Amino acid sequence: MEAIFALAIGVLTGSGVWLLLRPRTFQVIMGLALLSYAVNLFIFGMGRLVTDKPPIINQEGAIDPSLYADPVPQALVLTAIVISFATTALFLVVLLAARGFTGTDHVDGREPDA
Amino acid sequence: MTLTLVVLIPFIGSLCAAFLPSHARNAAVWLSGMVTLACVTLVVSLFPDVAAGQVVRAQWNWVPALQLVFSLRMDGFAWLFATLVSLIGALVVLYARYYMSPEDPVPRFFSFLLAFMGAMLGIVLSGNLIQLVVFWELTSLTSFMLIAYWYHRAEARRGARMAMTVTVAGGLCLLVGVVMLGEIAGGYDLDTVLAAKGTVTQHPAYPVMLSMILLGALTKSAQFPFHFWLPHAMAAPTPVSAYLHSATMVKAGVFLLARLWPVLHGTDLWFWLVCSAGLSTLLIGGFAAIFQRDLKGVLAYSTISHLGLITLLLGMNSELALVAAVFHMMNHATFKASLFMAAGIVDHETGTRDMKRLSGLAHAMPLTATVALVAAAAMAGVPLLNGFLSKEMFFHETIFAGEGPLIRIVLPAAATLAGMFSVAYSVRFIHQVFYGPLATDLPRKPHEPTRGMLLPSLLLVIACVLVGTLPGRTIGPFLNIAIGAILGDETPDYSLQVWHGFTVPLAMSFLALIGGIIFYVLLYRRSERALGRAPVRAPVDGRRAFDIVMVAIIRMCDRLIRMISSRRLQMQLLLIVFVAFATAFVPLWGYGWPAGDMKLTPINPIFVVLWLVGCACAIGAANQAKFHRLAALIMVGGAGLVTCLTFAWFSAPDLALTQIAVEVVTTVLLLLGLRWMPRRLEFDDPRRRTLRARARRVRDIVLAGTVGAGVAILAFAVLTRPPVEVLEPYFISRSLSEAGGRNVVNVILVDFRGFDTMGEITVIGVVALTVYALLRRFRPAPESRVPPRAQREDAAREALESGEGLPRGYLRIPATVARMLLPMAGLVSIYFLLRGHNAPGGGFVGGLVMATAIIVQYMTSGVLWVESRLRIHPQYWMGAGLMAAGIAGILAWFAARPFLTSLEWDGHLPLVGDVHLSSVLLFDLGVFMVVVGGTVLMLIAIAHQSLRRPRKTLPPDDSVETPVRVTVAEV
């Protein structure tokens, strides 16, 4: 499973970086979305892959940490997901505004000369 | 305690003055008057201690980890300066009461004036060098605000900027020098530094350190070649010029040199650097002062010249010269502040400061003329006035300054010449303004000012006369303790007497007096016009040099940016990605294949299929984002869905919930945005087929592939190694016992790391407001203004736009279902919110579910229908949410716990049963409300754009479109 997980992150990152380097604003937004999936999965993976051990404590008395997945990367990723939503919204609006002002959806605000 | 109050009171007063209404002129004056008088009283009350040779101290820990202590320290020298600063401050406040016009926003003026006074007292009383630099920069800052007080004037803005640039750059150098000095001396405490005298000058870093400190001191005290900012600072109101730019702030440089004199002096380097700066400033300033047209210009250059004199004295490496320097600091402050006030009176009563227009004012305002005459005489060094005494000491020192024929002849000669200049501009100042026929074409008819305006100037002049006639009885004891504080046992014998017999210095004094008068008469005879324009231009024009340097710096930055960066976003992103890759790659290269030794989990075929789909979606989206946006959006959503399932698979239910909710909201958002994007490009665009375009694509593919592979390998390397268990056991084992929650992820978010979450919801609020603001003035591209065909031909559209009842056509059933779902969705979202602490859920998920339910109404029932019924006012929700989170944090204070500590309450309510309440719930409620408010605000703002109508009747640049009315209903 680790290999598949790693490969998935790789493919998401590759697609994201490719789109990031494209000239149209919508491509860049899509790229950022893919890249944020990859990064979130990567951070999440830092807690290692464990199944059926959600970090929700279901025992009383002394608690054995080995029965639960690492909650720290999960907490980090949770905030990252919400923030990436906010940035996507902001980028979208900047894109629309820039499009209205410059008349093009090229990332530099004007069509390339060549 | 008294010492602390001395520094604290002006700042408190400044804060109070800042909150006064802008026309509260008298209140501001009373406040400032009380503050300055309180400072005077406090400082004076400390005199017995200081006179007994004690050093009064007050200390607090500042940054204990760095052994930084906030320390105030008052010895005799500091006392003398503190008295000067607070006394002249009080007089200036009184003067400014009458000087400032009722139309000016006076409280702002007094607020900055008091802040300056606090900062200046801070410099004087600092017992720590770093702290001294902090106050030093504060004076630069307040000086900037005061010079730019009349900011509608271009010269004021320009002068303020110039003063700020020069003094702050100097302050930066000073910081470097002070840090070096502290390291050499073994501590930043002033006592430690002063105790290291003798060793500092031997240190190999001494030359660099000295240059840095001198750069700071000389820029502040307007010494050549940094003198040019001071005349431009005269754009400030005259009370500011009198206070900051003659009596106190510009003295900070020489004050510091005198303060550190025991440690730094004694070397040839000190002598040459300080003396050459002082001597050149003395001569250049004095010469330039003779030819100024502006009344305040004369005084500004004369101030520069006198500061040069003080610097020169400090550079002479002689204890007696130090005495003369300190004495002259006091004397200069007295007569120059008085002269500035007189100049301000002239300006105020006649309406001009042009010396060519002013004449014969002694007929109209004899009292002012007398006061100015005496002050100017003190400036010129006329016997029986205080200026004479210190100048006499100065002449005496120049004779014995050093060996070598050059110094022994040049220095006294230069001193006499400077004395002549001083006499010449003093005579000119008085003669041109106050004598001759009374000018008739002045903007206002001159008359004597109100008594309150003349009083401060008069008091200062009386001080000049008293010190000049009875130096031993007046300034003597104070000067003694000040000098004693600097020099200790090495205090030389000096005599403060008016008459020393027929000596060489006396001869030099008279030579200067007679020579100066002759010089002026010759100039006046030659041509009246010569005055107002210097016959010899200074070889270096400071102002032009300043401009040239500034322009050069900006050009250099431009060039540098062009060299190492690109204006094109693609190139910038390429560099960022490449550098990020290289940073990870270089240190890891050489470790071989990174697989670790942890046992791999068995492969599940379903997971494989899942990610085959996920990868296909990602690659498909990468391929289609340019040509088929909707397809790309769907495929990105697919990849997100697979990500969400992966979270669920690997024991992260909270993440899965959040991800799916965010996925829905994001997709709707982007769908709403698609409407406003330009026509999509054709696949067979000829530009795509050029060699360059192909090469670029190959390069990007290679980079994207490499980065993807690198990240995959890195992830694999980590996943196959056992985790380092530091944080996990900590949070898992304490979640239930300390925070009372079973869902550890939620507990981390709202309790352990609640402060982070608070920052995060603030960001969401800021982003939502930004989105809203950006769309208020949204101008869609021309081809997007016409509604798309599908919308025009849609039968259901009509009903949607009318905002009445249920839509007709195919939307009827979805709309009915969605309306029925709304309360359920609300219930579910509250359920998620409430159970979040112990089971998957929480404020984020709950908020997103609620927001989604509202968005669904938009999609099925149209903007008008929803907006006319909306009871959610997004801005209020965000505000209330932030407030709830903040209150939840502050509640902890009432239990004497740190901010955001969770508080719990268990109790029994009738009918309800056992209730467990926690401040964490309030916090999570805040998160919930901000998420609902922020998300709804963003989506509504975009959705609302579809109500825009093309306005063909209006010119296209009319940007005042209908603002997004986010909520209508407030029934």
PDB file of C-alpha atoms in Angstrom, chain B residues 94-268:
ATOM      1  CA  LEU B  94       2.928  76.943  25.894  1.00  0.00           C
ATOM      2  CA  TYR B  95       4.335  78.570  22.770  1.00  0.00           C
ATOM      3  CA  ALA B  96       2.587  76.104  20.451  1.00  0.00           C
ATOM      4  CA  ARG B  97      -0.736  76.936  22.118  1.00  0.00           C
ATOM      5  CA  TYR B  98      -0.568  80.361  20.490  1.00  0.00           C
ATOM      6  CA  TYR B  99       1.386  79.439  17.410  1.00  0.00           C
ATOM      7  CA  MET B 100      -0.843  76.694  16.009  1.00  0.00           C
ATOM      8  CA  SER B 101      -3.843  77.882  14.094  1.00  0.00           C
ATOM      9  CA  PRO B 102      -7.309  76.797  15.263  1.00  0.00           C
ATOM     10  CA  GLU B 103      -7.860  75.096  11.928  1.00  0.00           C
ATOM     11  CA  ASP B 104      -4.979  72.685  12.490  1.00  0.00           C
ATOM     12  CA  PRO B 105      -5.777  69.303  14.051  1.00  0.00           C
ATOM     13  CA  VAL B 106      -3.880  70.243  17.179  1.00  0.00           C
ATOM     14  CA  PRO B 107      -4.288  67.034  19.248  1.00  0.00           C
ATOM     15  CA  ARG B 108      -2.333  65.127  16.607  1.00  0.00           C
ATOM     16  CA  PHE B 109       0.455  67.663  16.929  1.00  0.00           C
ATOM     17  CA  PHE B 110       0.618  67.388  20.699  1.00  0.00           C
ATOM     18  CA  SER B 111       0.319  63.640  20.591  1.00  0.00           C
ATOM     19  CA  PHE B 112       3.471  63.342  18.506  1.00  0.00           C
ATOM     20  CA  LEU B 113       5.203  66.074  20.442  1.00  0.00           C
ATOM     21  CA  LEU B 114       4.646  64.207  23.713  1.00  0.00           C
ATOM     22  CA  ALA B 115       5.677  60.909  22.142  1.00  0.00           C
ATOM     23  CA  PHE B 116       8.858  62.601  20.999  1.00  0.00           C
ATOM     24  CA  MET B 117       9.476  63.940  24.453  1.00  0.00           C
ATOM     25  CA  GLY B 118       9.073  60.453  25.922  1.00  0.00           C
ATOM     26  CA  ALA B 119      11.445  58.996  23.363  1.00  0.00           C
ATOM     27  CA  MET B 120      14.008  61.728  23.949  1.00  0.00           C
ATOM     28  CA  LEU B 121      13.838  61.217  27.706  1.00  0.00           C
ATOM     29  CA  GLY B 122      14.210  57.511  26.955  1.00  0.00           C
ATOM     30  CA  ILE B 123      17.474  58.159  25.097  1.00  0.00           C
ATOM     31  CA  VAL B 124      18.783  60.348  27.854  1.00  0.00           C
ATOM     32  CA  LEU B 125      17.882  57.973  30.669  1.00  0.00           C
ATOM     33  CA  SER B 126      18.654  54.643  28.988  1.00  0.00           C
ATOM     34  CA  GLY B 127      20.907  52.401  30.989  1.00  0.00           C
ATOM     35  CA  ASN B 128      21.139  49.917  28.167  1.00  0.00           C
ATOM     36  CA  LEU B 129      22.632  50.585  24.761  1.00  0.00           C
ATOM     37  CA  ILE B 130      20.175  48.514  22.697  1.00  0.00           C
ATOM     38  CA  GLN B 131      17.291  50.192  24.462  1.00  0.00           C
ATOM     39  CA  LEU B 132      18.902  53.536  23.725  1.00  0.00           C
ATOM     40  CA  VAL B 133      18.883  52.730  20.008  1.00  0.00           C
ATOM     41  CA  VAL B 134      15.208  51.806  20.195  1.00  0.00           C
ATOM     42  CA  PHE B 135      14.361  55.203  21.692  1.00  0.00           C
ATOM     43  CA  TRP B 136      16.742  56.785  19.188  1.00  0.00           C
ATOM     44  CA  GLU B 137      14.721  55.396  16.293  1.00  0.00           C
ATOM     45  CA  LEU B 138      11.530  56.452  18.015  1.00  0.00           C
ATOM     46  CA  THR B 139      12.717  60.046  17.965  1.00  0.00           C
ATOM     47  CA  SER B 140      13.410  59.722  14.227  1.00  0.00           C
ATOM     48  CA  LEU B 141       9.911  58.397  13.748  1.00  0.00           C
ATOM     49  CA  THR B 142       8.188  61.117  15.759  1.00  0.00           C
ATOM     50  CA  SER B 143      10.379  63.707  14.064  1.00  0.00           C
ATOM     51  CA  PHE B 144       9.141  62.354  10.717  1.00  0.00           C
ATOM     52  CA  MET B 145       5.530  62.689  11.808  1.00  0.00           C
ATOM     53  CA  LEU B 146       6.084  66.199  13.125  1.00  0.00           C
ATOM     54  CA  ILE B 147       7.938  67.487  10.069  1.00  0.00           C
ATOM     55  CA  ALA B 148       5.159  66.074   7.910  1.00  0.00           C
ATOM     56  CA  TYR B 149       2.498  67.556  10.193  1.00  0.00           C
ATOM     57  CA  TRP B 150       1.200  69.768   7.388  1.00  0.00           C
ATOM     58  CA  TYR B 151       1.277  66.846   5.036  1.00  0.00           C
ATOM     59  CA  HIS B 152      -0.661  68.623   2.322  1.00  0.00           C
ATOM     60  CA  ARG B 153       2.515  70.562   1.594  1.00  0.00           C
ATOM     61  CA  ALA B 154       4.938  68.849  -0.748  1.00  0.00           C
ATOM     62  CA  GLU B 155       8.004  70.376   0.941  1.00  0.00           C
ATOM     63  CA  ALA B 156       6.875  69.020   4.308  1.00  0.00           C
ATOM     64  CA  ARG B 157       6.498  65.511   2.941  1.00  0.00           C
ATOM     65  CA  ARG B 158       9.796  65.742   1.157  1.00  0.00           C
ATOM     66  CA  GLY B 159      11.648  67.165   4.147  1.00  0.00           C
ATOM     67  CA  ALA B 160      10.148  64.521   6.408  1.00  0.00           C
ATOM     68  CA  ARG B 161      11.180  61.717   4.086  1.00  0.00           C
ATOM     69  CA  MET B 162      14.692  63.059   3.784  1.00  0.00           C
ATOM     70  CA  ALA B 163      15.130  63.496   7.537  1.00  0.00           C
ATOM     71  CA  MET B 164      13.721  60.051   8.134  1.00  0.00           C
ATOM     72  CA  THR B 165      15.943  58.361   5.547  1.00  0.00           C
ATOM     73  CA  VAL B 166      19.120  59.988   6.784  1.00  0.00           C
ATOM     74  CA  THR B 167      18.534  59.599  10.511  1.00  0.00           C
ATOM     75  CA  VAL B 168      17.101  56.099  10.338  1.00  0.00           C
ATOM     76  CA  ALA B 169      19.916  54.888   8.111  1.00  0.00           C
ATOM     77  CA  GLY B 170      22.264  56.412  10.674  1.00  0.00           C
ATOM     78  CA  GLY B 171      20.327  54.697  13.433  1.00  0.00           C
ATOM     79  CA  LEU B 172      20.826  51.380  11.712  1.00  0.00           C
ATOM     80  CA  CYS B 173      24.575  51.964  11.622  1.00  0.00           C
ATOM     81  CA  LEU B 174      24.397  52.964  15.258  1.00  0.00           C
ATOM     82  CA  LEU B 175      22.723  49.669  16.105  1.00  0.00           C
ATOM     83  CA  VAL B 176      25.568  47.792  14.426  1.00  0.00           C
ATOM     84  CA  GLY B 177      28.115  49.907  16.262  1.00  0.00           C
ATOM     85  CA  VAL B 178      26.368  49.479  19.601  1.00  0.00           C
ATOM     86  CA  VAL B 179      26.153  45.719  19.201  1.00  0.00           C
ATOM     87  CA  MET B 180      29.867  45.645  18.424  1.00  0.00           C
ATOM     88  CA  LEU B 181      30.607  47.879  21.386  1.00  0.00           C
ATOM     89  CA  GLY B 182      28.528  45.676  23.661  1.00  0.00           C
ATOM     90  CA  GLU B 183      30.344  42.573  22.481  1.00  0.00           C
ATOM     91  CA  ILE B 184      33.727  44.213  22.963  1.00  0.00           C
ATOM     92  CA  ALA B 185      32.855  45.560  26.389  1.00  0.00           C
ATOM     93  CA  GLY B 186      31.177  42.383  27.560  1.00  0.00           C
ATOM     94  CA  GLY B 187      27.655  43.679  28.033  1.00  0.00           C
ATOM     95  CA  TYR B 188      25.101  46.182  26.829  1.00  0.00           C
ATOM     96  CA  ASP B 189      24.583  47.743  30.203  1.00  0.00           C
ATOM     97  CA  LEU B 190      25.856  51.288  30.193  1.00  0.00           C
ATOM     98  CA  ASP B 191      27.736  50.724  33.446  1.00  0.00           C
ATOM     99  CA  THR B 192      29.477  47.670  32.008  1.00  0.00           C
ATOM    100  CA  VAL B 193      30.400  49.578  28.883  1.00  0.00           C
ATOM    101  CA  LEU B 194      31.683  52.597  30.788  1.00  0.00           C
ATOM    102  CA  ALA B 195      33.686  50.326  33.075  1.00  0.00           C
ATOM    103  CA  ALA B 196      35.492  48.919  30.034  1.00  0.00           C
ATOM    104  CA  LYS B 197      37.248  52.207  29.302  1.00  0.00           C
ATOM    105  CA  GLY B 198      40.815  51.792  28.237  1.00  0.00           C
ATOM    106  CA  THR B 199      40.282  48.326  26.791  1.00  0.00           C
ATOM    107  CA  VAL B 200      37.798  49.216  24.070  1.00  0.00           C
ATOM    108  CA  THR B 201      40.172  51.416  22.120  1.00  0.00           C
ATOM    109  CA  GLN B 202      42.749  48.600  22.016  1.00  0.00           C
ATOM    110  CA  HIS B 203      40.349  46.137  20.409  1.00  0.00           C
ATOM    111  CA  PRO B 204      41.044  45.284  16.729  1.00  0.00           C
ATOM    112  CA  ALA B 205      37.395  45.965  15.837  1.00  0.00           C
ATOM    113  CA  TYR B 206      37.554  49.471  17.337  1.00  0.00           C
ATOM    114  CA  PRO B 207      37.899  51.371  14.016  1.00  0.00           C
ATOM    115  CA  VAL B 208      34.852  49.703  12.462  1.00  0.00           C
ATOM    116  CA  MET B 209      32.814  50.028  15.637  1.00  0.00           C
ATOM    117  CA  LEU B 210      33.749  53.679  16.016  1.00  0.00           C
ATOM    118  CA  SER B 211      32.834  54.475  12.410  1.00  0.00           C
ATOM    119  CA  MET B 212      29.441  52.869  12.862  1.00  0.00           C
ATOM    120  CA  ILE B 213      28.643  54.743  16.063  1.00  0.00           C
ATOM    121  CA  LEU B 214      29.871  57.975  14.512  1.00  0.00           C
ATOM    122  CA  LEU B 215      27.652  57.434  11.461  1.00  0.00           C
ATOM    123  CA  GLY B 216      24.697  57.227  13.818  1.00  0.00           C
ATOM    124  CA  ALA B 217      25.681  60.239  15.898  1.00  0.00           C
ATOM    125  CA  LEU B 218      26.744  62.471  13.017  1.00  0.00           C
ATOM    126  CA  THR B 219      23.606  61.863  10.951  1.00  0.00           C
ATOM    127  CA  LYS B 220      21.433  62.631  13.942  1.00  0.00           C
ATOM    128  CA  SER B 221      23.323  65.790  14.790  1.00  0.00           C
ATOM    129  CA  ALA B 222      23.294  66.923  11.146  1.00  0.00           C
ATOM    130  CA  GLN B 223      27.059  66.957  10.709  1.00  0.00           C
ATOM    131  CA  PHE B 224      28.732  67.412   7.363  1.00  0.00           C
ATOM    132  CA  PRO B 225      28.246  65.591   4.973  1.00  0.00           C
ATOM    133  CA  PHE B 226      24.877  64.564   6.393  1.00  0.00           C
ATOM    134  CA  HIS B 227      23.820  68.073   7.373  1.00  0.00           C
ATOM    135  CA  PHE B 228      21.470  68.674   4.425  1.00  0.00           C
ATOM    136  CA  TRP B 229      18.379  67.162   6.006  1.00  0.00           C
ATOM    137  CA  LEU B 230      18.126  69.769   8.757  1.00  0.00           C
ATOM    138  CA  PRO B 231      17.304  72.821   6.606  1.00  0.00           C
ATOM    139  CA  HIS B 232      14.619  70.764   4.855  1.00  0.00           C
ATOM    140  CA  ALA B 233      13.209  69.768   8.207  1.00  0.00           C
ATOM    141  CA  MET B 234      12.306  73.432   8.682  1.00  0.00           C
ATOM    142  CA  ALA B 235       9.063  72.695   6.858  1.00  0.00           C
ATOM    143  CA  ALA B 236       7.820  71.601  10.266  1.00  0.00           C
ATOM    144  CA  PRO B 237       5.782  73.966  12.443  1.00  0.00           C
ATOM    145  CA  THR B 238       8.123  76.343  14.252  1.00  0.00           C
ATOM    146  CA  PRO B 239       7.577  74.876  17.760  1.00  0.00           C
ATOM    147  CA  VAL B 240       8.901  71.615  16.337  1.00  0.00           C
ATOM    148  CA  SER B 241      11.935  73.368  14.888  1.00  0.00           C
ATOM    149  CA  ALA B 242      12.579  75.042  18.212  1.00  0.00           C
ATOM    150  CA  TYR B 243      12.205  71.842  20.180  1.00  0.00           C
ATOM    151  CA  LEU B 244      13.404  68.964  18.013  1.00  0.00           C
ATOM    152  CA  HIS B 245      15.637  70.564  15.443  1.00  0.00           C
ATOM    153  CA  SER B 246      17.608  72.899  17.597  1.00  0.00           C
ATOM    154  CA  ALA B 247      17.267  72.184  21.306  1.00  0.00           C
ATOM    155  CA  THR B 248      16.908  68.447  21.770  1.00  0.00           C
ATOM    156  CA  MET B 249      16.742  65.822  19.026  1.00  0.00           C
ATOM    157  CA  VAL B 250      19.723  67.015  17.048  1.00  0.00           C
ATOM    158  CA  LYS B 251      21.594  67.079  20.345  1.00  0.00           C
ATOM    159  CA  ALA B 252      21.058  63.327  20.687  1.00  0.00           C
ATOM    160  CA  GLY B 253      24.101  62.669  18.502  1.00  0.00           C
ATOM    161  CA  VAL B 254      26.458  64.829  20.513  1.00  0.00           C
ATOM    162  CA  PHE B 255      24.823  63.595  23.707  1.00  0.00           C
ATOM    163  CA  LEU B 256      25.721  60.040  22.763  1.00  0.00           C
ATOM    164  CA  LEU B 257      29.280  61.027  21.864  1.00  0.00           C
ATOM    165  CA  ALA B 258      29.648  62.720  25.239  1.00  0.00           C
ATOM    166  CA  ARG B 259      28.017  59.766  27.013  1.00  0.00           C
ATOM    167  CA  LEU B 260      30.468  57.306  25.449  1.00  0.00           C
ATOM    168  CA  TRP B 261      33.333  59.777  25.469  1.00  0.00           C
ATOM    169  CA  PRO B 262      35.248  58.081  28.322  1.00  0.00           C
ATOM    170  CA  VAL B 263      35.216  54.781  26.466  1.00  0.00           C
ATOM    171  CA  LEU B 264      35.766  55.873  22.894  1.00  0.00           C
ATOM    172  CA  HIS B 265      38.056  58.915  23.020  1.00  0.00           C
ATOM    173  CA  GLY B 266      41.809  59.071  23.209  1.00  0.00           C
ATOM    174  CA  THR B 267      42.835  57.739  19.828  1.00  0.00           C
ATOM    175  CA  ASP B 268      44.100  59.494  16.732  1.00  0.00           C
TER     176      ASP B 268
END
